[in-house]
C-alpha cells in the first residue's frame, strides 16, 4: 500500500507567509517608483512653464516692476481677458493676460500649484528676476522649499 503524501498545514502556511512577504516588498517598491515618476512629471511640468515664462517676459521689460508688485494670485482684470479675444490691449494688459494664463496653467497641472515672481534690488537692468513655481507633491520626495516642492529660476535683467 502506498501512503498518500501531501503538504502539511504548517508547510502551506509557511509558503503563504513567504509569498506574502515577497508580494509586499514588490508592492512597496512599485509604489516608490510610481511616486518618483509622478514627481519627475511634476518637475517637468514646472520647468516647461518656467521656459514659457522666460520666452515671453523679456518682451515686457518696463512692466516687470508692475507685475512683481501684484499679489501672487491676483484676479484677472477684465481688460486682460479682452486680449485673448483679439481686442486692442496695451503692454500691461497683455502681460496681465499672460500672467493669468500661467497662474491657471500652474494650478491645473500641479497640485495646489502657485506661481511667484519677485525682483531682487529692482526690476531694472542690473537686478534679478526670481521666478518660482511651487506645489505639493509626493510626500516621500524631499521638498526643496519648506513644505513645498519647487522650481526656481533666477534671471538677470
PDB file of N, CA, C and O in Angstrom, residues 57-103:
ATOM      1  N   UNK A  57       8.438  86.932 -20.953  1.00  0.00           N
ATOM      2  CA  UNK A  57       8.707  88.065 -20.066  1.00  0.00           C
ATOM      3  C   UNK A  57       9.700  89.088 -20.632  1.00  0.00           C
ATOM      4  O   UNK A  57       9.517  90.285 -20.395  1.00  0.00           O
ATOM      5  N   UNK A  58      10.732  88.693 -21.382  1.00  0.00           N
ATOM      6  CA  UNK A  58      11.635  89.722 -21.930  1.00  0.00           C
ATOM      7  C   UNK A  58      10.944  90.692 -22.897  1.00  0.00           C
ATOM      8  O   UNK A  58      11.472  91.769 -23.165  1.00  0.00           O
ATOM      9  N   UNK A  59       9.775  90.349 -23.381  1.00  0.00           N
ATOM     10  CA  UNK A  59       9.046  91.234 -24.282  1.00  0.00           C
ATOM     11  C   UNK A  59       8.412  92.411 -23.541  1.00  0.00           C
ATOM     12  O   UNK A  59       7.951  93.364 -24.164  1.00  0.00           O
ATOM     13  N   UNK A  60       8.393  92.347 -22.201  1.00  0.00           N
ATOM     14  CA  UNK A  60       7.728  93.369 -21.382  1.00  0.00           C
ATOM     15  C   UNK A  60       8.663  93.902 -20.298  1.00  0.00           C
ATOM     16  O   UNK A  60       8.325  93.887 -19.110  1.00  0.00           O
ATOM     17  N   UNK A  61       9.838  94.432 -20.643  1.00  0.00           N
ATOM     18  CA  UNK A  61      10.781  94.845 -19.595  1.00  0.00           C
ATOM     19  C   UNK A  61      10.276  95.988 -18.725  1.00  0.00           C
ATOM     20  O   UNK A  61      10.545  96.013 -17.529  1.00  0.00           O
ATOM     21  N   UNK A  62       9.527  96.928 -19.294  1.00  0.00           N
ATOM     22  CA  UNK A  62       9.046  98.057 -18.490  1.00  0.00           C
ATOM     23  C   UNK A  62       7.911  97.672 -17.540  1.00  0.00           C
ATOM     24  O   UNK A  62       7.631  98.360 -16.582  1.00  0.00           O
ATOM     25  N   UNK A  63       7.230  96.569 -17.805  1.00  0.00           N
ATOM     26  CA  UNK A  63       6.087  96.173 -16.985  1.00  0.00           C
ATOM     27  C   UNK A  63       6.443  95.179 -15.877  1.00  0.00           C
ATOM     28  O   UNK A  63       5.590  94.823 -15.075  1.00  0.00           O
ATOM     29  N   UNK A  64       7.690  94.735 -15.816  1.00  0.00           N
ATOM     30  CA  UNK A  64       8.068  93.726 -14.822  1.00  0.00           C
ATOM     31  C   UNK A  64       7.905  94.234 -13.386  1.00  0.00           C
ATOM     32  O   UNK A  64       7.477  93.491 -12.512  1.00  0.00           O
ATOM     33  N   UNK A  65       8.238  95.497 -13.135  1.00  0.00           N
ATOM     34  CA  UNK A  65       8.076  96.052 -11.786  1.00  0.00           C
ATOM     35  C   UNK A  65       6.600  96.041 -11.395  1.00  0.00           C
ATOM     36  O   UNK A  65       6.253  95.701 -10.263  1.00  0.00           O
ATOM     37  N   UNK A  66       5.730  96.408 -12.326  1.00  0.00           N
ATOM     38  CA  UNK A  66       4.297  96.374 -12.043  1.00  0.00           C
ATOM     39  C   UNK A  66       3.849  94.949 -11.738  1.00  0.00           C
ATOM     40  O   UNK A  66       3.128  94.706 -10.782  1.00  0.00           O
ATOM     41  N   UNK A  67       4.302  93.988 -12.547  1.00  0.00           N
ATOM     42  CA  UNK A  67       3.899  92.601 -12.344  1.00  0.00           C
ATOM     43  C   UNK A  67       4.406  92.074 -11.007  1.00  0.00           C
ATOM     44  O   UNK A  67       3.677  91.390 -10.285  1.00  0.00           O
ATOM     45  N   UNK A  68       5.638  92.408 -10.626  1.00  0.00           N
ATOM     46  CA  UNK A  68       6.194  91.963  -9.349  1.00  0.00           C
ATOM     47  C   UNK A  68       5.431  92.550  -8.168  1.00  0.00           C
ATOM     48  O   UNK A  68       5.364  91.948  -7.104  1.00  0.00           O
ATOM     49  N   UNK A  69       4.808  93.719  -8.347  1.00  0.00           N
ATOM     50  CA  UNK A  69       4.063  94.346  -7.254  1.00  0.00           C
ATOM     51  C   UNK A  69       2.667  93.756  -7.073  1.00  0.00           C
ATOM     52  O   UNK A  69       2.018  94.015  -6.062  1.00  0.00           O
ATOM     53  N   UNK A  70       2.203  92.964  -8.034  1.00  0.00           N
ATOM     54  CA  UNK A  70       0.872  92.366  -7.934  1.00  0.00           C
ATOM     55  C   UNK A  70       0.892  91.220  -6.937  1.00  0.00           C
ATOM     56  O   UNK A  70       1.919  90.578  -6.725  1.00  0.00           O
ATOM     57  N   UNK A  71      -0.257  90.925  -6.344  1.00  0.00           N
ATOM     58  CA  UNK A  71      -0.338  89.790  -5.431  1.00  0.00           C
ATOM     59  C   UNK A  71      -0.192  88.510  -6.250  1.00  0.00           C
ATOM     60  O   UNK A  71      -0.562  88.478  -7.417  1.00  0.00           O
ATOM     61  N   UNK A  72       0.353  87.444  -5.663  1.00  0.00           N
ATOM     62  CA  UNK A  72       0.640  86.230  -6.412  1.00  0.00           C
ATOM     63  C   UNK A  72      -0.576  85.615  -7.099  1.00  0.00           C
ATOM     64  O   UNK A  72      -0.454  85.002  -8.125  1.00  0.00           O
ATOM     65  N   UNK A  73      -1.749  85.745  -6.516  1.00  0.00           N
ATOM     66  CA  UNK A  73      -2.924  85.119  -7.095  1.00  0.00           C
ATOM     67  C   UNK A  73      -3.973  86.189  -7.395  1.00  0.00           C
ATOM     68  O   UNK A  73      -5.153  85.999  -7.159  1.00  0.00           O
ATOM     69  N   UNK A  74      -3.509  87.324  -7.911  1.00  0.00           N
ATOM     70  CA  UNK A  74      -4.454  88.407  -8.169  1.00  0.00           C
ATOM     71  C   UNK A  74      -5.412  88.020  -9.282  1.00  0.00           C
ATOM     72  O   UNK A  74      -5.069  87.265 -10.174  1.00  0.00           O
ATOM     73  N   UNK A  75      -6.606  88.537  -9.211  1.00  0.00           N
ATOM     74  CA  UNK A  75      -7.617  88.222 -10.217  1.00  0.00           C
ATOM     75  C   UNK A  75      -7.281  88.831 -11.557  1.00  0.00           C
ATOM     76  O   UNK A  75      -6.522  89.781 -11.656  1.00  0.00           O
ATOM     77  N   UNK A  76      -7.852  88.271 -12.575  1.00  0.00           N
ATOM     78  CA  UNK A  76      -7.594  88.756 -13.924  1.00  0.00           C
ATOM     79  C   UNK A  76      -8.412  90.010 -14.177  1.00  0.00           C
ATOM     80  O   UNK A  76      -9.628  89.995 -14.043  1.00  0.00           O
ATOM     81  N   UNK A  77      -7.762  91.110 -14.558  1.00  0.00           N
ATOM     82  CA  UNK A  77      -8.518  92.306 -14.898  1.00  0.00           C
ATOM     83  C   UNK A  77      -9.404  92.018 -16.109  1.00  0.00           C
ATOM     84  O   UNK A  77      -9.061  91.216 -16.963  1.00  0.00           O
ATOM     85  N   UNK A  78     -10.543  92.682 -16.159  1.00  0.00           N
ATOM     86  CA  UNK A  78     -11.472  92.452 -17.272  1.00  0.00           C
ATOM     87  C   UNK A  78     -10.810  92.758 -18.601  1.00  0.00           C
ATOM     88  O   UNK A  78     -11.057  92.089 -19.603  1.00  0.00           O
ATOM     89  N   UNK A  79      -9.935  93.765 -18.636  1.00  0.00           N
ATOM     90  CA  UNK A  79      -9.277  94.130 -19.883  1.00  0.00           C
ATOM     91  C   UNK A  79      -8.300  93.050 -20.346  1.00  0.00           C
ATOM     92  O   UNK A  79      -8.018  92.932 -21.531  1.00  0.00           O
ATOM     93  N   UNK A  80      -7.773  92.241 -19.406  1.00  0.00           N
ATOM     94  CA  UNK A  80      -6.821  91.195 -19.781  1.00  0.00           C
ATOM     95  C   UNK A  80      -7.504  90.102 -20.585  1.00  0.00           C
ATOM     96  O   UNK A  80      -6.930  89.565 -21.522  1.00  0.00           O
ATOM     97  N   UNK A  81      -8.739  89.755 -20.226  1.00  0.00           N
ATOM     98  CA  UNK A  81      -9.440  88.718 -20.980  1.00  0.00           C
ATOM     99  C   UNK A  81      -9.737  89.181 -22.394  1.00  0.00           C
ATOM    100  O   UNK A  81      -9.823  88.376 -23.320  1.00  0.00           O
ATOM    101  N   UNK A  82      -9.881  90.477 -22.591  1.00  0.00           N
ATOM    102  CA  UNK A  82     -10.132  91.017 -23.932  1.00  0.00           C
ATOM    103  C   UNK A  82      -8.930  90.788 -24.843  1.00  0.00           C
ATOM    104  O   UNK A  82      -9.091  90.667 -26.063  1.00  0.00           O
ATOM    105  N   UNK A  83      -7.734  90.704 -24.258  1.00  0.00           N
ATOM    106  CA  UNK A  83      -6.524  90.492 -25.062  1.00  0.00           C
ATOM    107  C   UNK A  83      -6.586  89.162 -25.812  1.00  0.00           C
ATOM    108  O   UNK A  83      -6.130  89.064 -26.938  1.00  0.00           O
ATOM    109  N   UNK A  84      -7.158  88.140 -25.184  1.00  0.00           N
ATOM    110  CA  UNK A  84      -7.243  86.829 -25.830  1.00  0.00           C
ATOM    111  C   UNK A  84      -8.344  86.795 -26.885  1.00  0.00           C
ATOM    112  O   UNK A  84      -8.414  85.857 -27.670  1.00  0.00           O
ATOM    113  N   UNK A  85      -9.201  87.787 -26.882  1.00  0.00           N
ATOM    114  CA  UNK A  85     -10.287  87.838 -27.860  1.00  0.00           C
ATOM    115  C   UNK A  85      -9.918  88.694 -29.068  1.00  0.00           C
ATOM    116  O   UNK A  85     -10.767  88.990 -29.903  1.00  0.00           O
ATOM    117  N   UNK A  86      -8.669  89.113 -29.162  1.00  0.00           N
ATOM    118  CA  UNK A  86      -8.207  89.868 -30.313  1.00  0.00           C
ATOM    119  C   UNK A  86      -8.460  91.353 -30.240  1.00  0.00           C
ATOM    120  O   UNK A  86      -8.227  92.072 -31.211  1.00  0.00           O
ATOM    121  N   UNK A  87      -8.925  91.849 -29.097  1.00  0.00           N
ATOM    122  CA  UNK A  87      -9.161  93.279 -28.943  1.00  0.00           C
ATOM    123  C   UNK A  87      -7.847  93.989 -28.622  1.00  0.00           C
ATOM    124  O   UNK A  87      -6.879  93.373 -28.204  1.00  0.00           O
ATOM    125  N   UNK A  88      -7.835  95.288 -28.802  1.00  0.00           N
ATOM    126  CA  UNK A  88      -6.621  96.070 -28.551  1.00  0.00           C
ATOM    127  C   UNK A  88      -6.282  96.052 -27.062  1.00  0.00           C
ATOM    128  O   UNK A  88      -7.132  96.281 -26.212  1.00  0.00           O
ATOM    129  N   UNK A  89      -5.009  95.785 -26.772  1.00  0.00           N
ATOM    130  CA  UNK A  89      -4.509  95.782 -25.394  1.00  0.00           C
ATOM    131  C   UNK A  89      -3.179  96.509 -25.351  1.00  0.00           C
ATOM    132  O   UNK A  89      -2.372  96.400 -26.276  1.00  0.00           O
ATOM    133  N   UNK A  90      -2.953  97.221 -24.267  1.00  0.00           N
ATOM    134  CA  UNK A  90      -1.624  97.789 -24.091  1.00  0.00           C
ATOM    135  C   UNK A  90      -0.713  96.700 -23.513  1.00  0.00           C
ATOM    136  O   UNK A  90      -1.157  95.593 -23.215  1.00  0.00           O
ATOM    137  N   UNK A  91       0.567  97.022 -23.342  1.00  0.00           N
ATOM    138  CA  UNK A  91       1.525  96.008 -22.896  1.00  0.00           C
ATOM    139  C   UNK A  91       1.216  95.490 -21.492  1.00  0.00           C
ATOM    140  O   UNK A  91       1.370  94.308 -21.210  1.00  0.00           O
ATOM    141  N   UNK A  92       0.773  96.361 -20.593  1.00  0.00           N
ATOM    142  CA  UNK A  92       0.459  95.937 -19.232  1.00  0.00           C
ATOM    143  C   UNK A  92      -0.732  94.983 -19.232  1.00  0.00           C
ATOM    144  O   UNK A  92      -0.723  93.979 -18.532  1.00  0.00           O
ATOM    145  N   UNK A  93      -1.746  95.268 -20.031  1.00  0.00           N
ATOM    146  CA  UNK A  93      -2.900  94.374 -20.112  1.00  0.00           C
ATOM    147  C   UNK A  93      -2.510  93.019 -20.696  1.00  0.00           C
ATOM    148  O   UNK A  93      -2.979  91.975 -20.238  1.00  0.00           O
ATOM    149  N   UNK A  94      -1.645  93.032 -21.709  1.00  0.00           N
ATOM    150  CA  UNK A  94      -1.218  91.771 -22.309  1.00  0.00           C
ATOM    151  C   UNK A  94      -0.396  90.953 -21.332  1.00  0.00           C
ATOM    152  O   UNK A  94      -0.559  89.742 -21.226  1.00  0.00           O
ATOM    153  N   UNK A  95       0.495  91.611 -20.589  1.00  0.00           N
ATOM    154  CA  UNK A  95       1.277  90.903 -19.581  1.00  0.00           C
ATOM    155  C   UNK A  95       0.367  90.338 -18.493  1.00  0.00           C
ATOM    156  O   UNK A  95       0.565  89.219 -18.034  1.00  0.00           O
ATOM    157  N   UNK A  96      -0.656  91.094 -18.101  1.00  0.00           N
ATOM    158  CA  UNK A  96      -1.623  90.594 -17.118  1.00  0.00           C
ATOM    159  C   UNK A  96      -2.357  89.367 -17.651  1.00  0.00           C
ATOM    160  O   UNK A  96      -2.604  88.397 -16.927  1.00  0.00           O
ATOM    161  N   UNK A  97      -2.687  89.366 -18.930  1.00  0.00           N
ATOM    162  CA  UNK A  97      -3.357  88.216 -19.540  1.00  0.00           C
ATOM    163  C   UNK A  97      -2.434  86.995 -19.542  1.00  0.00           C
ATOM    164  O   UNK A  97      -2.858  85.878 -19.219  1.00  0.00           O
ATOM    165  N   UNK A  98      -1.167  87.193 -19.892  1.00  0.00           N
ATOM    166  CA  UNK A  98      -0.207  86.092 -19.860  1.00  0.00           C
ATOM    167  C   UNK A  98      -0.044  85.561 -18.435  1.00  0.00           C
ATOM    168  O   UNK A  98      -0.007  84.355 -18.209  1.00  0.00           O
ATOM    169  N   UNK A  99       0.088  86.483 -17.483  1.00  0.00           N
ATOM    170  CA  UNK A  99       0.292  86.073 -16.089  1.00  0.00           C
ATOM    171  C   UNK A  99      -0.889  85.237 -15.597  1.00  0.00           C
ATOM    172  O   UNK A  99      -0.698  84.224 -14.943  1.00  0.00           O
ATOM    173  N   UNK A 100      -2.092  85.660 -15.920  1.00  0.00           N
ATOM    174  CA  UNK A 100      -3.279  84.898 -15.529  1.00  0.00           C
ATOM    175  C   UNK A 100      -3.272  83.523 -16.190  1.00  0.00           C
ATOM    176  O   UNK A 100      -3.601  82.518 -15.561  1.00  0.00           O
ATOM    177  N   UNK A 101      -2.878  83.467 -17.452  1.00  0.00           N
ATOM    178  CA  UNK A 101      -2.786  82.192 -18.168  1.00  0.00           C
ATOM    179  C   UNK A 101      -1.823  81.250 -17.449  1.00  0.00           C
ATOM    180  O   UNK A 101      -2.116  80.072 -17.250  1.00  0.00           O
ATOM    181  N   UNK A 102      -0.657  81.777 -17.051  1.00  0.00           N
ATOM    182  CA  UNK A 102       0.323  80.931 -16.372  1.00  0.00           C
ATOM    183  C   UNK A 102      -0.154  80.501 -14.998  1.00  0.00           C
ATOM    184  O   UNK A 102       0.090  79.377 -14.576  1.00  0.00           O
ATOM    185  N   UNK A 103      -0.817  81.382 -14.259  1.00  0.00           N
ATOM    186  CA  UNK A 103      -1.354  81.022 -12.942  1.00  0.00           C
ATOM    187  C   UNK A 103      -2.337  79.863 -13.075  1.00  0.00           C
ATOM    188  O   UNK A 103      -2.291  78.912 -12.301  1.00  0.00           O
TER     189      UNK A 103
END
